[in-house]
CSV table of C-alpha atoms and ligand atoms in Angstrom, one decimal:
chain,number,residue,atom,x,y,z
A,30,MET,CA,-0.1,-51.0,-0.8
A,31,THR,CA,-1.9,-49.8,-3.9
A,32,ALA,CA,-0.9,-46.8,-6.0
A,33,ALA,CA,-4.3,-45.2,-4.7
A,34,GLU,CA,-3.4,-45.9,-0.9
A,35,THR,CA,0.0,-44.6,-1.6
A,36,ALA,CA,-1.4,-41.6,-2.9
A,37,ALA,CA,-4.0,-41.1,-0.2
A,38,GLU,CA,-0.8,-41.6,2.5
A,39,THR,CA,1.2,-39.1,0.6
A,40,ALA,CA,-2.0,-36.7,0.5
A,41,ALA,CA,-2.2,-37.3,4.3
A,42,GLU,CA,1.4,-36.7,4.8
A,43,THR,CA,1.2,-33.1,3.0
A,44,VAL,CA,-1.7,-32.0,5.0
A,45,ALA,CA,-0.1,-32.7,8.0
A,46,GLU,CA,3.0,-31.1,7.1
A,47,THR,CA,1.2,-28.1,5.8
A,48,VAL,CA,-0.8,-27.7,9.4
A,49,ALA,CA,2.3,-28.2,11.2
A,50,GLU,CA,3.9,-25.4,9.4
A,51,THR,CA,0.8,-23.1,9.5
A,52,VAL,CA,-0.5,-24.1,13.3
A,53,ALA,CA,1.7,-22.6,15.8
A,54,GLU,CA,-0.7,-23.0,18.7
A,55,THR,CA,-4.0,-24.4,19.3
A,56,VAL,CA,-5.8,-22.5,22.0
A,57,ALA,CA,-9.4,-22.9,23.7
A,58,GLY,CA,-12.0,-19.9,22.8
A,59,ASP,CA,-12.2,-18.9,26.1
A,60,ARG,CA,-8.2,-18.7,26.4
A,61,LEU,CA,-8.5,-16.5,23.0
A,62,TRP,CA,-11.1,-14.3,24.1
A,63,GLN,CA,-9.7,-13.6,27.4
A,64,TRP,CA,-6.3,-12.7,25.6
A,65,ARG,CA,-8.4,-10.4,23.0
A,66,GLN,CA,-10.1,-8.5,26.1
A,67,GLN,CA,-6.8,-7.9,27.9
A,68,SER,CA,-5.1,-6.7,24.9
A,69,ARG,CA,-8.1,-4.4,24.0
A,70,GLN,CA,-7.9,-2.9,27.3
A,71,ALA,CA,-4.0,-2.1,27.0
A,72,ALA,CA,-5.0,-0.8,23.3
A,73,ILE,CA,-7.2,2.0,25.0
A,74,ALA,CA,-5.0,2.9,27.8
A,75,HIS,CA,-2.3,3.7,25.5
A,76,GLN,CA,-4.8,5.5,23.0
A,77,ILE,CA,-4.7,3.0,20.1
A,78,ASP,CA,-7.6,1.9,18.5
A,79,PRO,CA,-8.9,-1.6,20.1
A,80,ALA,CA,-9.9,-2.7,16.9
A,81,GLU,CA,-6.2,-3.2,15.9
A,82,VAL,CA,-6.2,-6.3,18.1
A,83,ASP,CA,-8.5,-8.0,15.8
A,84,TRP,CA,-6.3,-7.2,12.9
A,85,LEU,CA,-3.4,-8.8,14.6
A,86,LEU,CA,-5.4,-12.0,15.2
A,87,HIS,CA,-6.7,-12.2,11.6
A,88,HIS,CA,-3.5,-10.9,9.8
A,89,ALA,CA,-1.1,-12.4,12.0
A,90,ALA,CA,-2.6,-15.6,13.6
A,91,GLY,CA,-5.2,-16.1,10.8
A,92,VAL,CA,-8.4,-16.1,13.3
A,93,GLU,CA,-11.6,-15.4,11.2
A,94,PRO,CA,-12.9,-11.9,11.9
A,95,LEU,CA,-16.4,-13.5,12.0
A,96,LEU,CA,-15.5,-15.6,14.9
A,97,LEU,CA,-13.9,-12.4,16.7
A,98,LYS,CA,-17.0,-10.6,16.2
A,99,LEU,CA,-19.4,-13.3,17.3
A,100,GLY,CA,-17.0,-14.6,20.1
A,101,PRO,CA,-15.6,-18.1,19.9
A,102,PRO,CA,-17.3,-20.9,22.0
A,103,ALA,CA,-15.6,-21.1,25.2
A,104,ASP,CA,-14.4,-24.6,24.7
A,105,ARG,CA,-14.0,-24.8,20.9
A,106,ALA,CA,-10.1,-25.2,19.8
A,107,ILE,CA,-9.0,-22.3,17.9
A,108,ALA,CA,-5.8,-23.0,15.7
A,109,LEU,CA,-3.3,-20.1,15.7
A,110,ARG,CA,-1.0,-19.4,13.0
A,111,ARG,CA,1.3,-17.8,15.8
A,112,SER,CA,1.3,-18.5,19.5
A,113,LEU,CA,-0.2,-16.4,21.8
A,114,ALA,CA,3.4,-15.7,23.3
A,115,ASP,CA,4.5,-14.5,20.1
A,116,LEU,CA,1.3,-12.3,19.6
A,117,THR,CA,1.7,-10.8,23.1
A,118,GLN,CA,5.3,-9.8,22.2
A,119,LEU,CA,4.2,-8.4,18.9
A,120,TRP,CA,1.4,-6.4,20.7
A,121,THR,CA,3.8,-5.3,23.5
A,122,GLU,CA,5.7,-3.7,20.6
A,123,ARG,CA,2.8,-2.2,19.1
A,124,LEU,CA,1.9,-0.6,22.4
A,125,HIS,CA,5.6,0.5,23.4
A,126,ALA,CA,7.3,1.3,20.2
A,127,ARG,CA,4.2,2.5,18.6
A,128,THR,CA,5.3,0.2,15.7
A,129,PRO,CA,2.4,0.2,12.9
A,130,VAL,CA,0.6,-3.1,13.2
A,131,GLN,CA,1.0,-3.5,9.3
A,132,TYR,CA,5.1,-3.4,9.8
A,133,LEU,CA,4.8,-6.1,12.7
A,134,VAL,CA,2.5,-8.3,10.7
A,135,GLY,CA,4.6,-7.9,7.4
A,136,SER,CA,1.6,-7.1,5.2
A,137,VAL,CA,-1.7,-4.7,4.4
A,138,PRO,CA,-4.5,-5.4,2.4
A,139,TRP,CA,-4.7,-2.8,-0.3
A,140,ARG,CA,-7.1,-3.2,-3.1
A,141,GLU,CA,-7.3,-6.7,-4.1
A,142,PHE,CA,-4.0,-7.4,-3.0
A,143,ASP,CA,-2.2,-8.7,0.3
A,144,LEU,CA,1.0,-6.4,0.1
A,145,ALA,CA,4.3,-7.1,1.7
A,146,VAL,CA,5.5,-4.1,3.7
A,147,SER,CA,8.5,-3.5,5.8
A,148,PRO,CA,9.9,-0.4,7.5
A,149,ALA,CA,11.7,0.4,3.8
A,150,VAL,CA,8.4,1.3,2.3
A,151,LEU,CA,5.4,3.6,3.3
A,152,ILE,CA,2.3,1.5,4.3
A,153,PRO,CA,-0.1,2.0,1.5
A,154,ARG,CA,-2.9,3.9,2.6
A,155,PRO,CA,-6.7,3.2,1.9
A,156,GLU,CA,-7.3,6.9,0.1
A,157,THR,CA,-4.5,5.9,-2.4
A,158,GLU,CA,-6.5,3.1,-3.4
A,159,LEU,CA,-9.0,5.7,-5.5
A,160,LEU,CA,-5.8,6.8,-7.6
A,161,ILE,CA,-6.4,3.6,-9.8
A,162,ASP,CA,-10.1,4.2,-10.4
A,163,LEU,CA,-9.2,7.8,-11.3
A,164,ALA,CA,-6.6,6.5,-13.6
A,165,LEU,CA,-9.1,4.4,-15.5
A,166,ALA,CA,-11.4,7.2,-15.7
A,167,ALA,CA,-9.1,9.7,-17.0
A,168,ALA,CA,-8.0,7.3,-19.3
A,169,ALA,CA,-11.6,6.8,-20.3
A,170,GLN,CA,-12.3,10.3,-20.6
A,171,GLN,CA,-9.2,11.1,-22.8
A,172,GLY,CA,-10.0,8.4,-25.1
A,173,LEU,CA,-6.8,6.5,-24.4
A,174,SER,CA,-6.7,2.9,-25.3
A,175,THR,CA,-7.0,0.3,-22.7
A,176,HIS,CA,-6.1,-2.6,-24.9
A,177,LEU,CA,-3.2,-1.7,-27.4
A,178,PRO,CA,0.2,-2.3,-25.4
A,179,HIS,CA,1.0,1.1,-23.9
A,180,HIS,CA,3.3,2.3,-21.0
A,181,TRP,CA,2.4,3.9,-17.4
A,182,ALA,CA,4.7,4.9,-14.6
A,183,ASP,CA,4.5,4.6,-11.1
A,184,LEU,CA,6.9,7.2,-9.7
A,185,GLY,CA,8.0,6.4,-6.2
A,186,THR,CA,6.5,3.0,-5.9
A,187,GLY,CA,7.6,2.1,-2.5
A,188,SER,CA,5.6,-1.3,-1.9
A,189,GLY,CA,4.5,-1.4,-5.6
A,190,ALA,CA,1.1,-0.8,-4.7
A,191,ILE,CA,0.2,1.7,-7.4
A,192,ALA,CA,2.2,-0.1,-9.9
A,193,LEU,CA,0.5,-3.3,-9.3
A,194,GLY,CA,-3.0,-1.6,-9.6
A,195,LEU,CA,-2.2,0.3,-12.6
A,196,ALA,CA,-0.9,-3.2,-14.2
A,197,THR,CA,-4.4,-4.8,-13.3
A,198,ALA,CA,-6.6,-2.0,-14.1
A,199,PHE,CA,-4.6,-1.8,-17.5
A,200,PRO,CA,-4.4,-5.4,-18.8
A,201,THR,CA,-2.1,-5.0,-21.8
A,202,ALA,CA,0.2,-2.2,-20.3
A,203,THR,CA,3.5,-2.1,-19.4
A,204,VAL,CA,4.3,-0.4,-16.0
A,205,HIS,CA,7.3,1.4,-15.1
A,206,ALA,CA,7.6,1.6,-11.4
A,207,VAL,CA,10.5,3.7,-10.1
A,208,ASP,CA,11.9,4.3,-6.5
A,209,ALA,CA,15.1,5.8,-5.2
A,210,SER,CA,15.4,3.2,-2.5
A,211,GLY,CA,16.7,-0.3,-3.7
A,212,ASP,CA,15.0,-1.9,-0.4
A,213,ALA,CA,11.6,-0.5,-1.6
A,214,ALA,CA,12.3,-2.0,-5.1
A,215,ALA,CA,13.1,-5.2,-3.8
A,216,ILE,CA,9.9,-5.3,-1.8
A,217,ALA,CA,7.6,-4.0,-4.8
A,218,ARG,CA,9.2,-6.6,-7.0
A,219,GLN,CA,8.3,-9.3,-4.5
A,220,ASN,CA,4.9,-7.9,-4.4
A,221,ALA,CA,4.6,-8.2,-8.1
A,222,GLU,CA,5.9,-12.0,-8.0
A,223,ALA,CA,3.4,-12.9,-5.4
A,224,THR,CA,0.8,-11.5,-7.5
A,225,GLY,CA,2.1,-12.9,-10.9
A,226,LEU,CA,2.5,-9.6,-12.5
A,227,THR,CA,6.2,-9.6,-13.2
A,228,SER,CA,5.8,-9.9,-16.7
A,229,ARG,CA,4.0,-6.4,-17.2
A,230,ILE,CA,6.0,-4.4,-14.2
A,231,GLN,CA,9.4,-3.1,-14.9
A,232,PHE,CA,11.6,-2.0,-11.7
A,233,TYR,CA,14.1,0.9,-11.7
A,234,GLN,CA,16.2,2.1,-9.0
A,235,GLY,CA,16.5,5.7,-9.5
A,236,SER,CA,15.3,9.3,-8.9
A,237,TRP,CA,11.7,10.1,-10.4
A,238,PHE,CA,12.4,10.0,-14.4
A,239,GLU,CA,16.0,9.7,-14.5
A,240,PRO,CA,15.8,5.9,-15.4
A,241,LEU,CA,13.1,6.5,-18.0
A,242,SER,CA,14.6,8.6,-20.4
A,243,ARG,CA,14.2,6.0,-23.3
A,244,LEU,CA,10.5,6.6,-22.8
A,245,ALA,CA,10.1,10.1,-23.5
A,246,GLY,CA,7.0,11.1,-25.2
A,247,GLN,CA,5.6,7.6,-24.9
A,248,LEU,CA,3.9,7.3,-21.6
A,249,GLN,CA,0.2,7.2,-21.7
A,250,GLY,CA,-0.1,7.9,-18.1
A,251,ILE,CA,2.0,9.0,-15.0
A,252,VAL,CA,0.7,8.0,-11.4
A,253,SER,CA,2.4,8.9,-8.2
A,254,ASN,CA,2.1,9.5,-4.6
A,255,PRO,CA,5.3,11.4,-3.8
A,256,PRO,CA,6.3,12.8,-0.8
A,257,TYR,CA,4.3,15.6,0.0
A,258,ILE,CA,4.5,16.7,3.8
A,259,PRO,CA,6.4,19.8,4.5
A,260,THR,CA,9.6,19.0,6.3
A,261,CYS,CA,8.5,20.9,9.5
A,262,ASP,CA,5.5,19.1,10.0
A,263,LEU,CA,7.4,15.6,10.0
A,264,ALA,CA,8.1,15.7,13.6
A,265,SER,CA,4.7,16.1,14.6
A,266,LEU,CA,3.0,13.5,12.9
A,267,ASP,CA,1.8,10.2,14.7
A,268,PRO,CA,4.6,8.5,16.0
A,269,GLU,CA,3.6,5.5,14.1
A,270,VAL,CA,4.5,7.7,11.0
A,271,ALA,CA,7.2,9.8,12.2
A,272,GLN,CA,9.3,7.3,14.1
A,273,HIS,CA,8.9,4.1,11.9
A,274,GLU,CA,7.8,5.2,8.3
A,275,PRO,CA,10.5,5.9,5.6
A,276,PRO,CA,11.2,9.7,5.8
A,277,ALA,CA,12.0,9.8,2.2
A,278,ALA,CA,8.7,8.6,1.4
A,279,LEU,CA,7.1,11.4,3.6
A,280,ASP,CA,9.3,14.8,3.2
A,281,GLY,CA,8.6,16.8,0.6
A,282,GLY,CA,10.8,19.7,1.4
A,283,PRO,CA,10.0,23.3,2.8
A,284,ASP,CA,6.4,23.6,1.5
A,285,GLY,CA,6.1,20.0,0.9
A,286,LEU,CA,5.8,20.4,-2.9
A,287,ASP,CA,9.5,20.1,-4.1
A,288,CYS,CA,8.6,16.4,-5.5
A,289,ILE,CA,5.3,17.4,-7.0
A,290,ARG,CA,6.9,20.9,-8.6
A,291,HIS,CA,9.3,18.6,-10.1
A,292,ILE,CA,7.0,15.9,-11.7
A,293,ALA,CA,4.7,18.3,-12.9
A,294,ARG,CA,7.4,20.0,-14.8
A,295,SER,CA,9.2,17.0,-16.2
A,296,ALA,CA,6.0,14.7,-17.0
A,297,PRO,CA,5.2,16.5,-20.2
A,298,HIS,CA,8.4,15.6,-21.8
A,299,TYR,CA,7.7,11.6,-20.9
A,300,LEU,CA,3.8,12.0,-21.8
A,301,GLN,CA,2.1,11.4,-25.3
A,302,PRO,CA,-0.4,14.0,-26.4
A,303,GLY,CA,-3.4,13.5,-24.3
A,304,GLY,CA,-1.6,11.5,-21.8
A,305,ILE,CA,-2.5,12.0,-18.1
A,306,LEU,CA,-0.5,12.9,-14.9
A,307,LEU,CA,-2.1,11.9,-11.7
A,308,LEU,CA,-0.6,13.0,-8.4
A,309,GLU,CA,-1.9,12.4,-4.7
A,310,MET,CA,-1.2,15.5,-2.5
A,311,MET,CA,-2.0,16.8,1.2
A,312,ALA,CA,-5.2,18.1,2.6
A,313,GLY,CA,-4.7,22.0,1.7
A,314,GLN,CA,-2.4,21.9,-1.3
A,315,ALA,CA,-4.8,21.6,-4.3
A,316,ALA,CA,-4.8,25.3,-5.2
A,317,ALA,CA,-0.8,25.3,-5.1
A,318,VAL,CA,-0.6,21.9,-7.1
A,319,THR,CA,-3.1,23.2,-9.4
A,320,GLN,CA,-1.2,26.7,-9.7
A,321,ILE,CA,1.9,24.4,-10.3
A,322,LEU,CA,0.5,22.3,-13.3
A,323,ALA,CA,-1.2,25.7,-14.9
A,324,ALA,CA,2.3,27.2,-14.9
A,325,THR,CA,4.0,24.8,-17.0
A,326,GLU,CA,1.2,25.5,-19.7
A,327,GLU,CA,1.3,22.2,-20.9
A,328,TYR,CA,-1.8,20.6,-19.4
A,329,ALA,CA,-5.2,21.0,-21.2
A,330,GLU,CA,-7.5,20.1,-18.4
A,331,ILE,CA,-6.7,20.2,-14.9
A,332,GLN,CA,-8.8,18.7,-12.0
A,333,ILE,CA,-8.9,18.2,-8.4
A,334,TYR,CA,-10.6,15.2,-6.8
A,335,PRO,CA,-11.5,14.4,-3.1
A,336,ASP,CA,-10.9,11.3,-1.2
A,337,LEU,CA,-13.7,9.3,0.3
A,338,ALA,CA,-13.3,11.6,3.3
A,339,GLY,CA,-14.2,14.5,1.0
A,340,ILE,CA,-10.6,15.8,1.3
A,341,GLU,CA,-8.9,17.2,-1.7
A,342,ARG,CA,-6.5,14.7,-2.5
A,343,PHE,CA,-5.7,14.1,-6.3
A,344,ALA,CA,-4.8,16.3,-9.1
A,345,LEU,CA,-5.0,15.3,-12.6
A,346,GLY,CA,-3.7,17.1,-15.9
A,347,ALA,CA,-3.8,15.8,-19.4
A,348,LEU,CA,-1.1,16.8,-21.9
A,349,LYS,CA,-2.0,19.3,-24.6
B,406,LIG,N1,-0.3,10.1,3.3
B,406,LIG,C1,0.7,9.7,4.1
B,406,LIG,C2,0.3,10.3,5.4
B,406,LIG,O1,-0.4,10.6,5.8
B,406,LIG,C3,1.9,10.7,3.4
B,406,LIG,C4,2.2,10.0,2.1
B,406,LIG,C5,3.1,10.9,1.4
B,406,LIG,O2,3.8,12.1,1.7
B,406,LIG,N2,2.8,10.7,0.1
B,406,LIG,O3,1.4,10.1,6.2
């Protein structure tokens, strides 16, 4: 056998192995379509958005969304990364245990990332994606350099979403990502590894600023999506949130503002002059958060920004 033939054979084996690893089952188009229709009907009966069936088929089984939109040809063989039996089991859990589909699949798309998630971390929300654009705009407005080595912090990083977003938005920054939960920090680290950003993100397990004492006065920006839901509202959240997401990532104390108060009051000690604090909050909290920031007398400009649904969702302060 020539060297070229050996190489070709090895390549063929590699392809075969990859396919064997990734394809769990091949089903006919009409069988897949029937499964989809049945699952959608069950979703509607359980007051769950039937579009989640396509999410599951796409993210768990690797079925192209376009194929699902058009409807696969009846006799076309569709390769699935998970068998229909597995998918049925996942969908049953979705319907009966109200487990969020992102935990079932184990990942969620967020900005340009495909983030691993588990019940140890809050599922990153689409509205939080805007925090990164706001951080970029605020840094530009404050004349903060985006090219010198500099430091940012993501407090309560969870899956690491914001830290990854900041590390990408500010390509020469070091991002300090803090979480009280060791399990969350492990997921965040895994996500940083998957995106090749570990060299510029440092992870800490601890409470808010506690692990960052050596960075006093040095941070260009602090970004956080802290727990902000009033404790008494937790039980009435959707069961997907109330029964599955980590309460520590949601519970903001009696008025929901405990963590925001703590961060707003502590941040000035860690920011450089002109450095920014950017916080996510709940609908209806804008006036209270503005008041909390103003009461410190440390922030020169306090601004509130809406999310894409028009809800006042983010508060920004720049250190005097
Ligand atoms: N946005 C989340 C929700 O709607 C709450 C996240 C948080 O408390 N930071 O459930």
